[in-house]
XYZ file of C-alpha atoms in Angstrom:
648
model
C -31.275 -44.433 26.203
C -33.998 -42.030 25.111
C -36.618 -42.944 22.545
C -37.100 -39.315 21.566
C -35.165 -37.524 18.840
C -33.004 -34.513 19.520
C -34.260 -32.823 16.352
C -36.936 -30.118 16.656
C -40.323 -31.653 17.359
C -39.087 -34.345 19.754
C -40.057 -37.258 17.482
C -39.273 -40.969 17.950
C -35.607 -41.509 17.115
C -35.719 -45.231 16.315
C -38.046 -47.777 14.749
C -38.864 -49.389 18.071
C -40.201 -46.102 19.429
C -42.067 -45.358 16.186
C -43.740 -48.787 16.107
C -44.806 -48.423 19.736
C -46.065 -44.866 19.303
C -47.718 -45.206 15.853
C -48.893 -48.824 15.529
C -51.802 -47.889 13.254
C -49.473 -46.006 10.925
C -47.157 -49.013 10.671
C -49.978 -51.484 10.032
C -51.495 -49.069 7.528
C -48.243 -48.852 5.589
C -47.887 -52.599 5.186
C -51.571 -52.937 4.368
C -51.046 -50.402 1.546
C -48.173 -52.419 0.089
C -48.481 -55.293 -2.359
C -46.296 -57.693 -0.420
C -46.271 -60.109 -3.357
C -44.313 -57.570 -5.407
C -40.922 -58.953 -6.540
C -38.279 -58.309 -3.895
C -40.670 -58.000 -0.945
C -40.780 -61.668 0.071
C -38.742 -61.086 3.247
C -40.931 -58.131 4.161
C -44.072 -60.234 3.645
C -42.763 -63.020 5.852
C -41.941 -60.619 8.682
C -45.341 -58.910 8.400
C -47.100 -62.281 8.675
C -45.221 -62.871 11.919
C -46.060 -59.294 13.022
C -42.382 -58.550 13.493
C -42.985 -54.921 12.723
C -39.568 -53.491 13.521
C -37.803 -56.120 11.439
C -40.334 -55.648 8.636
C -39.626 -51.911 8.629
C -35.883 -52.536 8.448
C -36.353 -55.004 5.597
C -38.480 -52.501 3.704
C -35.885 -49.754 4.210
C -33.155 -52.118 2.916
C -35.292 -52.979 -0.117
C -35.468 -49.316 -1.163
C -31.773 -48.726 -0.452
C -30.909 -51.553 -2.841
C -33.501 -50.441 -5.389
C -32.143 -46.894 -5.511
C -28.749 -48.149 -6.674
C -30.097 -49.637 -9.910
C -33.253 -47.721 -10.799
C -34.247 -44.132 -11.583
C -30.779 -42.736 -12.358
C -32.377 -39.494 -13.528
C -33.461 -38.846 -9.926
C -29.930 -38.844 -8.568
C -28.975 -35.523 -10.140
C -30.541 -32.093 -9.711
C -30.267 -30.214 -13.001
C -29.055 -26.641 -12.634
C -26.961 -24.079 -14.495
C -24.263 -23.350 -11.897
C -25.669 -24.312 -8.508
C -24.921 -21.058 -6.693
C -28.575 -20.258 -6.175
C -29.319 -23.801 -4.961
C -26.478 -23.674 -2.420
C -27.605 -20.233 -1.236
C -31.185 -21.435 -0.850
C -30.107 -24.600 0.964
C -28.038 -22.601 3.443
C -31.025 -20.395 4.188
C -33.330 -23.403 4.593
C -30.956 -24.690 7.280
C -32.202 -21.733 9.350
C -35.855 -22.108 8.275
C -35.506 -19.120 5.955
C -37.352 -19.550 2.666
C -37.819 -17.446 -0.456
C -40.997 -17.914 -2.457
C -41.971 -15.754 -5.442
C -39.397 -13.122 -4.566
C -40.329 -12.815 -0.870
C -37.931 -14.008 1.836
C -38.981 -14.845 5.374
C -38.155 -16.983 8.378
C -40.859 -19.558 8.999
C -41.879 -19.584 12.661
C -41.825 -22.694 14.811
C -44.096 -24.002 17.537
C -43.007 -24.200 21.175
C -41.765 -27.774 20.690
C -39.543 -26.693 17.812
C -41.677 -28.143 15.019
C -42.196 -25.900 12.007
C -45.460 -24.006 11.642
C -46.482 -25.429 8.260
C -49.657 -23.358 8.138
C -48.138 -19.928 8.664
C -48.668 -17.714 5.589
C -45.343 -15.919 5.616
C -44.314 -12.282 6.076
C -47.091 -10.934 3.823
C -49.893 -13.148 5.115
C -50.342 -14.579 1.616
C -51.725 -18.082 1.112
C -49.383 -18.507 -1.849
C -46.497 -18.554 0.643
C -48.144 -21.377 2.565
C -48.804 -23.282 -0.647
C -45.196 -22.995 -1.836
C -43.867 -24.014 1.584
C -45.889 -27.215 1.448
C -44.927 -28.056 -2.141
C -41.392 -28.564 -0.778
C -39.387 -27.857 -3.909
C -36.546 -26.748 -1.601
C -35.836 -30.454 -1.009
C -34.105 -30.195 -4.402
C -31.836 -27.436 -3.110
C -30.903 -29.510 -0.072
C -30.204 -32.511 -2.313
C -28.026 -30.459 -4.645
C -26.073 -29.026 -1.730
C -25.708 -32.508 -0.193
C -24.383 -33.959 -3.445
C -21.952 -31.125 -4.201
C -20.531 -30.370 -0.752
C -20.759 -33.798 0.897
C -21.842 -32.016 4.079
C -24.262 -33.885 6.296
C -26.094 -30.758 7.457
C -28.181 -30.725 4.253
C -29.331 -34.330 4.416
C -29.987 -33.920 8.139
C -32.164 -30.877 7.450
C -34.105 -32.803 4.815
C -34.613 -35.611 7.312
C -35.827 -33.181 9.970
C -38.236 -31.306 7.716
C -39.637 -34.477 6.190
C -40.172 -36.102 9.597
C -41.738 -32.936 10.946
C -44.143 -32.581 8.019
C -45.392 -36.180 7.952
C -45.690 -36.410 11.721
C -47.754 -33.233 11.989
C -49.806 -33.421 8.784
C -51.710 -36.705 8.612
C -54.138 -37.265 5.747
C -57.383 -35.403 6.498
C -59.749 -38.193 5.416
C -61.884 -35.737 3.443
C -61.411 -32.970 0.907
C -59.948 -29.816 2.478
C -58.440 -26.593 1.168
C -55.672 -26.057 3.726
C -52.209 -24.989 2.596
C -50.927 -28.437 3.602
C -53.542 -30.612 1.866
C -55.013 -28.592 -0.973
C -55.112 -30.905 -4.004
C -52.598 -28.878 -5.984
C -49.976 -29.010 -3.244
C -50.455 -32.768 -2.834
C -50.099 -33.324 -6.561
C -46.974 -31.178 -6.803
C -45.319 -32.913 -3.842
C -45.716 -36.205 -5.683
C -44.329 -35.046 -9.041
C -40.921 -36.312 -10.127
C -38.879 -33.334 -8.974
C -40.223 -33.200 -5.423
C -40.804 -36.277 -3.226
C -39.631 -38.953 -5.694
C -36.331 -37.169 -6.311
C -35.825 -36.504 -2.607
C -36.712 -40.075 -1.554
C -34.369 -41.783 -3.991
C -31.763 -39.011 -4.061
C -31.125 -39.155 -0.312
C -31.106 -42.961 -0.070
C -27.334 -43.116 0.406
C -27.327 -40.451 3.143
C -26.942 -41.901 6.664
C -28.806 -38.863 8.024
C -31.967 -40.013 6.188
C -33.136 -42.059 9.145
C -35.128 -45.271 9.088
C -37.862 -43.438 10.977
C -38.081 -40.716 8.317
C -38.098 -43.294 5.506
C -40.985 -45.205 7.053
C -42.909 -42.027 7.763
C -42.425 -40.854 4.172
C -43.503 -44.209 2.742
C -46.572 -44.256 4.979
C -47.667 -40.852 3.670
C -47.183 -41.542 -0.048
C -50.225 -43.796 -0.643
C -52.413 -41.509 1.474
C -51.492 -38.572 -0.737
C -51.967 -40.581 -3.929
C -55.412 -41.752 -2.822
C -56.270 -38.157 -1.929
C -55.493 -37.089 -5.493
C -57.364 -40.085 -6.885
C -60.496 -39.095 -4.976
C -60.396 -35.305 -5.057
C -58.292 -34.058 -7.971
C -59.601 -31.159 -10.028
C -60.560 -31.232 -13.684
C -60.736 -28.608 -16.418
C -57.922 -26.329 -15.280
C -54.127 -26.339 -15.205
C -54.387 -27.796 -11.701
C -55.555 -31.085 -13.177
C -52.377 -31.480 -15.221
C -50.209 -31.069 -12.111
C -52.291 -33.267 -9.840
C -52.631 -36.096 -12.369
C -48.955 -35.863 -13.205
C -48.204 -36.367 -9.504
C -50.529 -39.363 -9.361
C -48.843 -40.987 -12.363
C -45.380 -40.308 -10.911
C -46.349 -42.017 -7.653
C -47.492 -45.094 -9.561
C -44.219 -45.310 -11.493
C -41.783 -44.595 -8.641
C -43.552 -46.700 -6.022
C -45.139 -49.602 -7.935
C -44.955 -51.655 -4.737
C -48.181 -50.120 -3.469
C -51.423 -52.050 -4.027
C -53.190 -49.218 -5.785
C -50.304 -48.254 -8.073
C -51.897 -49.645 -11.219
C -55.231 -48.046 -10.322
C -53.478 -44.694 -9.834
C -51.758 -45.023 -13.193
C -54.858 -46.107 -15.106
C -56.880 -43.282 -13.606
C -54.165 -40.697 -14.305
C -53.911 -41.814 -17.937
C -57.647 -41.718 -18.547
C -58.184 -38.346 -16.910
C -55.050 -36.795 -18.391
C -56.240 -37.737 -21.874
C -59.581 -36.093 -21.104
C -57.821 -33.049 -19.731
C -55.524 -32.594 -22.724
C -58.540 -32.715 -25.043
C -60.471 -30.248 -22.883
C -57.746 -27.730 -22.013
C -56.099 -27.141 -25.370
C -57.780 -25.460 -28.321
C -57.065 -26.798 -31.829
C -54.732 -23.835 -32.450
C -52.517 -24.914 -29.517
C -53.577 -22.321 -26.936
C -54.421 -23.608 -23.462
C -57.962 -22.417 -22.775
C -57.137 -20.340 -19.717
C -55.588 -18.012 -22.322
C -52.929 -16.994 -19.826
C -49.396 -17.459 -21.117
C -47.883 -18.370 -17.740
C -50.408 -21.140 -17.118
C -50.202 -22.284 -20.721
C -46.573 -23.055 -19.949
C -47.482 -24.712 -16.623
C -49.944 -27.044 -18.355
C -47.492 -27.717 -21.179
C -44.691 -28.679 -18.793
C -46.971 -31.080 -16.952
C -48.426 -32.667 -20.085
C -44.876 -33.113 -21.310
C -43.670 -34.513 -17.973
C -46.531 -37.018 -18.057
C -45.644 -37.986 -21.641
C -41.915 -38.335 -20.831
C -42.559 -40.310 -17.657
C -44.649 -42.860 -19.528
C -42.055 -43.159 -22.289
C -39.234 -43.664 -19.779
C -41.201 -46.539 -18.314
C -41.939 -48.027 -21.754
C -45.624 -47.239 -21.523
C -47.531 -46.241 -24.645
C -49.111 -42.792 -24.845
C -51.767 -41.752 -27.375
C -50.185 -39.885 -30.277
C -52.605 -36.973 -29.907
C -50.917 -36.032 -26.609
C -47.566 -35.586 -28.334
C -49.256 -33.701 -31.174
C -50.952 -31.400 -28.672
C -47.652 -30.728 -26.913
C -46.159 -29.701 -30.279
C -49.068 -27.337 -30.944
C -48.624 -25.792 -27.496
C -44.946 -25.153 -28.234
C -45.985 -23.615 -31.559
C -48.195 -21.165 -29.699
C -45.423 -20.212 -27.253
C -42.848 -19.815 -30.020
C -44.966 -17.687 -32.349
C -46.303 -15.417 -29.595
C -42.871 -14.845 -28.032
C -41.444 -11.333 -28.121
C -38.245 -10.789 -30.141
C -36.321 -10.451 -26.844
C -37.291 -13.981 -25.764
C -40.050 -13.113 -23.301
C -43.551 -14.529 -23.597
C -46.881 -12.801 -23.355
C -47.732 -10.843 -20.229
C -51.477 -11.376 -20.194
C -54.066 -12.133 -17.515
C -52.451 -13.803 -14.456
C -49.023 -14.188 -16.037
C -45.489 -13.296 -15.134
C -43.289 -11.936 -17.890
C -41.671 -15.345 -18.426
C -38.409 -15.766 -20.331
C -39.170 -18.546 -22.815
C -36.270 -18.420 -25.272
C -34.233 -21.277 -23.774
C -37.332 -23.369 -23.109
C -38.368 -23.141 -26.766
C -34.849 -23.666 -28.076
C -34.595 -26.891 -26.067
C -37.918 -28.127 -27.407
C -36.777 -27.473 -30.989
C -34.220 -30.262 -30.785
C -36.363 -32.602 -28.744
C -39.284 -32.503 -31.194
C -37.274 -31.832 -34.375
C -38.827 -28.431 -35.052
C -35.958 -26.257 -36.311
C -38.347 -23.352 -36.944
C -38.649 -22.903 -33.174
C -34.855 -22.648 -32.958
C -34.984 -19.998 -35.697
C -37.531 -17.932 -33.779
C -35.737 -18.335 -30.444
C -32.353 -17.368 -31.919
C -33.660 -14.377 -33.912
C -32.792 -16.176 -37.122
C -29.285 -17.375 -36.198
C -30.159 -21.067 -35.899
C -32.620 -23.551 -37.359
C -34.892 -23.088 -40.354
C -37.036 -20.061 -41.156
C -40.729 -20.789 -40.470
C -43.029 -21.062 -43.465
C -45.678 -19.008 -41.662
C -45.264 -15.663 -39.967
C -43.752 -13.573 -38.691
C -47.298 -12.272 -38.039
C -49.800 -14.926 -37.014
C -53.391 -15.218 -35.788
C -54.616 -17.955 -33.416
C -58.315 -18.229 -34.302
C -59.518 -20.181 -31.248
C -57.609 -18.063 -28.739
C -58.387 -14.875 -30.663
C -54.764 -13.786 -30.253
C -53.150 -11.711 -32.990
C -49.381 -11.221 -33.069
C -48.187 -8.591 -35.540
C -44.465 -8.715 -36.141
C -42.100 -7.078 -38.625
C -39.517 -9.873 -38.681
C -37.523 -12.396 -36.667
C -34.590 -10.099 -35.822
C -33.979 -8.850 -32.250
C -35.042 -5.284 -33.112
C -38.300 -6.356 -34.767
C -41.521 -4.480 -34.117
C -44.023 -6.692 -32.285
C -47.544 -6.365 -30.918
C -50.114 -8.576 -29.231
C -53.831 -7.895 -29.700
C -56.466 -9.886 -27.780
C -59.845 -10.253 -29.517
C -60.647 -13.703 -28.129
C -63.114 -15.208 -25.685
C -62.982 -15.115 -21.920
C -60.628 -17.806 -20.683
C -61.293 -20.737 -18.408
C -59.464 -19.328 -15.341
C -57.058 -16.541 -14.309
C -58.820 -13.880 -16.356
C -58.592 -10.093 -16.333
C -61.223 -7.686 -17.640
C -59.129 -6.712 -20.631
C -60.609 -7.695 -23.972
C -59.039 -5.677 -26.822
C -55.819 -5.195 -24.830
C -52.937 -4.153 -27.100
C -49.282 -4.546 -26.102
C -46.444 -3.162 -28.241
C -42.680 -3.751 -28.297
C -39.737 -2.985 -30.568
C -35.948 -2.641 -30.473
C -35.704 -5.298 -27.764
C -38.140 -4.018 -25.134
C -41.718 -2.995 -24.403
C -43.452 0.317 -24.997
C -47.141 -0.355 -24.242
C -47.683 -2.941 -21.522
C -50.230 -5.063 -19.740
C -49.917 -4.388 -15.996
C -49.503 -8.051 -14.956
C -51.012 -9.789 -11.904
C -49.023 -8.700 -8.760
C -50.537 -11.289 -6.395
C -53.667 -13.318 -5.557
C -54.547 -11.760 -2.201
C -58.050 -10.393 -2.763
C -57.727 -6.710 -1.853
C -57.745 -3.320 -3.593
C -54.445 -4.065 -5.324
C -55.724 -7.329 -6.722
C -58.866 -5.560 -7.931
C -56.738 -2.995 -9.749
C -54.526 -5.513 -11.552
C -57.509 -7.644 -12.618
C -59.634 -4.686 -13.710
C -59.747 -2.777 -16.980
C -58.026 0.151 -15.232
C -54.658 -1.634 -15.516
C -54.971 -2.399 -19.241
C -54.854 -0.618 -22.581
C -58.613 -0.537 -23.054
C -61.404 2.033 -22.609
C -63.469 2.975 -19.552
C -67.058 4.203 -19.912
C -68.168 6.681 -17.220
C -65.097 5.547 -15.320
C -66.254 1.922 -15.354
C -64.419 -1.038 -16.807
C -65.399 -4.226 -18.562
C -67.475 -6.832 -16.751
C -66.348 -10.450 -16.408
C -68.171 -13.130 -18.312
C -67.802 -16.877 -18.715
C -67.162 -17.868 -22.267
C -65.089 -20.574 -23.919
C -64.600 -20.690 -27.662
C -67.011 -23.041 -29.429
C -65.577 -22.318 -32.857
C -62.665 -20.381 -34.358
C -62.912 -16.680 -35.138
C -63.061 -16.016 -38.866
C -62.993 -13.051 -41.248
C -61.704 -10.533 -38.696
C -58.034 -10.418 -39.657
C -55.723 -10.214 -42.639
C -51.983 -10.752 -42.961
C -50.497 -9.191 -46.101
C -46.986 -8.215 -47.285
C -47.733 -4.533 -46.694
C -49.955 -4.630 -43.634
C -51.600 -6.700 -40.918
C -55.154 -6.061 -39.784
C -57.336 -7.341 -36.960
C -60.765 -6.313 -35.662
C -62.394 -7.196 -32.338
C -65.292 -6.115 -30.165
C -66.488 -6.169 -26.561
C -70.221 -5.848 -25.812
C -70.775 -7.377 -22.354
C -71.276 -4.042 -20.614
C -69.280 -1.802 -18.271
C -69.785 -1.428 -14.555
C -68.572 -1.398 -10.982
C -68.713 -3.918 -8.137
C -68.219 -6.637 -10.754
C -66.490 -8.862 -8.174
C -69.591 -9.019 -5.974
C -71.236 -12.436 -5.799
C -74.667 -10.821 -5.477
C -75.629 -9.738 -9.003
C -77.991 -7.127 -7.567
C -74.964 -5.209 -6.238
C -73.382 -4.969 -9.684
C -73.804 -1.957 -11.933
C -74.036 -2.479 -15.683
C -73.764 0.211 -18.373
C -74.746 -1.063 -21.813
C -72.047 -0.092 -24.307
C -69.993 -1.642 -27.072
C -66.333 -1.126 -27.872
C -64.934 -2.093 -31.267
C -61.205 -1.820 -31.950
C -59.354 -2.271 -35.233
C -55.558 -2.487 -35.325
C -53.661 -1.914 -38.562
C -49.912 -2.592 -38.714
C -48.748 -0.626 -41.753
C -45.610 -1.390 -43.758
C -44.441 -3.452 -40.776
C -43.393 -0.114 -39.241
C -46.173 1.473 -37.196
C -49.704 0.874 -35.941
C -52.982 2.673 -36.503
C -55.659 1.898 -33.909
C -59.270 2.807 -34.575
C -61.770 2.669 -31.691
C -65.543 2.871 -31.970
C -67.780 3.272 -28.916
C -71.560 2.929 -29.127
C -73.845 3.682 -26.177
C -77.491 4.560 -25.557
C -76.746 8.024 -24.174
C -73.959 10.523 -23.688
C -71.038 9.019 -21.758
C -67.588 9.909 -20.498
C -65.021 8.004 -22.572
C -61.615 7.264 -21.041
C -59.000 5.445 -23.177
C -56.007 4.168 -21.187
C -52.468 3.540 -22.436
C -49.920 2.065 -20.007
C -46.242 2.753 -20.741
C -43.326 0.520 -19.775
C -41.605 1.669 -16.566
C -38.205 1.158 -18.241
C -38.428 4.144 -20.601
C -38.445 7.905 -20.142
C -41.872 9.453 -20.761
C -42.679 13.024 -21.821
C -45.686 14.697 -23.433
C -46.253 17.194 -26.208
C -49.801 18.508 -25.809
C -51.796 15.239 -26.085
C -49.024 13.223 -27.751
C -47.045 10.901 -25.452
C -43.363 10.344 -26.263
C -41.338 7.490 -24.733
C -37.550 7.274 -25.145
C -35.174 4.479 -24.176
C -31.502 4.671 -23.181
C -30.370 4.215 -26.810
C -32.518 7.161 -27.964
C -35.047 4.909 -29.647
C -38.443 6.545 -29.530
C -42.108 5.639 -29.401
C -44.920 8.112 -29.994
C -48.558 7.681 -29.007
C -50.441 10.173 -31.147
C -54.209 10.791 -31.012
C -55.549 11.489 -34.509
C -57.647 14.405 -33.168
C -55.440 15.930 -30.471
C -57.802 18.724 -29.493
C -60.567 16.266 -28.737
C -58.863 14.980 -25.624
C -57.816 16.012 -22.152
C -54.723 14.042 -21.122
C -53.612 13.134 -17.597
C -50.297 11.377 -17.015
C -50.697 9.246 -13.883
C -47.889 7.329 -12.212
C -47.893 5.348 -8.973
C -51.249 6.563 -7.665
C -52.386 4.863 -4.447
C -55.442 5.222 -2.230
C -58.964 4.597 -3.445
C -58.132 5.175 -7.116
C -55.043 3.093 -7.828
C -53.476 3.787 -11.207
C -50.071 3.574 -12.865
C -48.540 0.324 -11.583
C -46.766 -2.524 -13.362
C -46.039 -6.070 -12.171
C -43.521 -8.122 -14.137
C -43.649 -11.051 -11.729
C -45.603 -12.252 -8.714
C -45.204 -10.120 -5.560
C -43.458 -7.337 -7.491
C -44.853 -3.958 -8.562
C -43.301 -0.691 -9.722
C -44.903 2.620 -10.741
C -45.298 3.346 -14.447
C -47.066 6.008 -16.453
C -50.652 5.586 -17.563
C -51.677 8.042 -20.286
C -55.332 8.647 -19.387
C -57.385 10.411 -22.052
C -60.817 11.941 -21.369
C -63.641 13.177 -23.555
C -67.426 13.377 -23.446
C -69.214 11.406 -26.120
C -72.124 13.656 -27.022
C -73.729 11.281 -29.512
C -74.616 7.625 -29.048
C -71.528 6.579 -30.979
C -68.112 7.944 -31.801
C -64.982 6.866 -33.626
C -61.448 7.949 -32.824
C -57.987 6.826 -33.867
C -54.395 6.626 -32.651
C -51.027 6.286 -34.316
C -48.410 4.222 -32.484
C -45.080 5.088 -34.039
C -41.715 3.597 -33.003
C -38.527 5.016 -34.512
C -35.005 3.711 -34.081
C -32.328 6.127 -32.871
C -34.036 9.084 -34.515
C -36.691 11.590 -33.507
C -39.290 11.143 -36.207
C -41.769 13.950 -36.823
C -45.162 12.405 -37.506
C -48.049 14.268 -39.094
C -51.510 12.731 -38.763
C -54.408 13.796 -40.945
C -57.989 12.576 -40.514
C -59.700 12.056 -43.847
C -63.465 12.192 -44.382
C -65.260 8.858 -44.477
C -68.769 7.780 -45.461
C -71.293 6.907 -42.755
C -70.818 3.432 -41.382
C -67.155 3.183 -42.376
């Protein structure tokens, strides 16, 4: 009889072989356990006698019995219809994975074990990170539960054994795709290892060897988070949430209470640090606002499920964060596309929270006024700490909507895009932020982070420079919300330049200049944008306006006209048309990338960028634009520039 498994990797196939091959691992596991914990008396007695194989079997039996009575919420994978989960599980059977829209077959080593450090078909670290977060265990569990086929539980067993056997704890802080803090924290959160461990307990294919290996790794990962977790970013919320989950789902470990106490203390600090008083997470990136919110909420819910008290300010902060998401959401249910965000669909997320937290105004917003209670504030709203202005004509699905960013630099995930203006109406976008594309640091990443991919202004072809700045106080006296108009004013004065990504400041160029932008939303129908540029000498001024790729774009002299499939129209009209030279750029590659749009990670499509050019002959100049949407009619718009006193 062989002591080696037939599964890829040639691992021990029984506890006797595992104990003989990994004696330190076995002793370490039982040393990490609190053997005085209720229910572990038999295990303790066998450990004292150093009957390691019997002790392992007793420990496995303890968890099999425990899974029948505790954590019922882990037994079911929540999903809408399950087709995607079954499809994913079937692909995982062949080591084919799909992460962030990219599918690839993960290579194996010569012994058949999976190459956990391979970065996927695009050589992107994000692929390696997602592989090692192991959310696909959920897909295998769903398929196992709904087909009763053993191939899914066997594949889970094989992957789990392979990972633990080949990825021991590093003993120090590292940034590998297998042991970066974020991946460790996410593996330990409720929906990953805890759900897989307890969800597969009844599966015969979940071997005793795999169970012991998994249990041996859990305290090592928890201690790793305890010692090396991040603070002051959305990472902290995920890592601390994983630490708390480990303490709740495996209280048998000696350090469980220490993990929980630490997670509580640091999570309270993190909630206070990360979230501004107006509810915006201080990375000021809608996608990561939602990430932090989900993890704060998961931490709150996990404590409540286990009858543990949570400070009331955490719940209050969660409510404020939902407020921010609800009131910034587009009429079509999508959130902000700003900084390193995807265009996330938030309607259902917000509608669910409305019932959970008894906030019917969120249901009203999410349903375009068909459910809930009309909010007392809005539809236009300003978030004074974030510096985010949403101008909105109403709550209906065809409402006109815009997002104007006059706030500080965020904590992480920032783009060089202060004074970015995005505009939507009639259920879709007209003027867009370009998105993030991916995190691989190359010319594409530089484009999507830079001012060139945003609706801002270049000076001598140079964009805004990055700067570190968190809000120390709310912005005041720069906006007004009235029945007949909304108004907001912002400015950028940190300079324009090239090579801004260089770590050596001597390699960076800096052009001193200031851009002020005022946005006026008149009669809840159209926008007037007034830009003022001040410099110390004559400069080339280059305003950029990026158009959604989902509309047809034409031009009439220097006016840009966009039309959708229903014949709705949007006009971008310069107030002084003869002042400008206009280039319409779409899908430009090479050394001067321009005209690309990314709605989600790893995805990009060409779109038009209306690039205006003029030479500013004086040290300052003011120019204006009319942004005019019209529904199912071609509206002729006449723009007249009136004289104004100096300084106006």
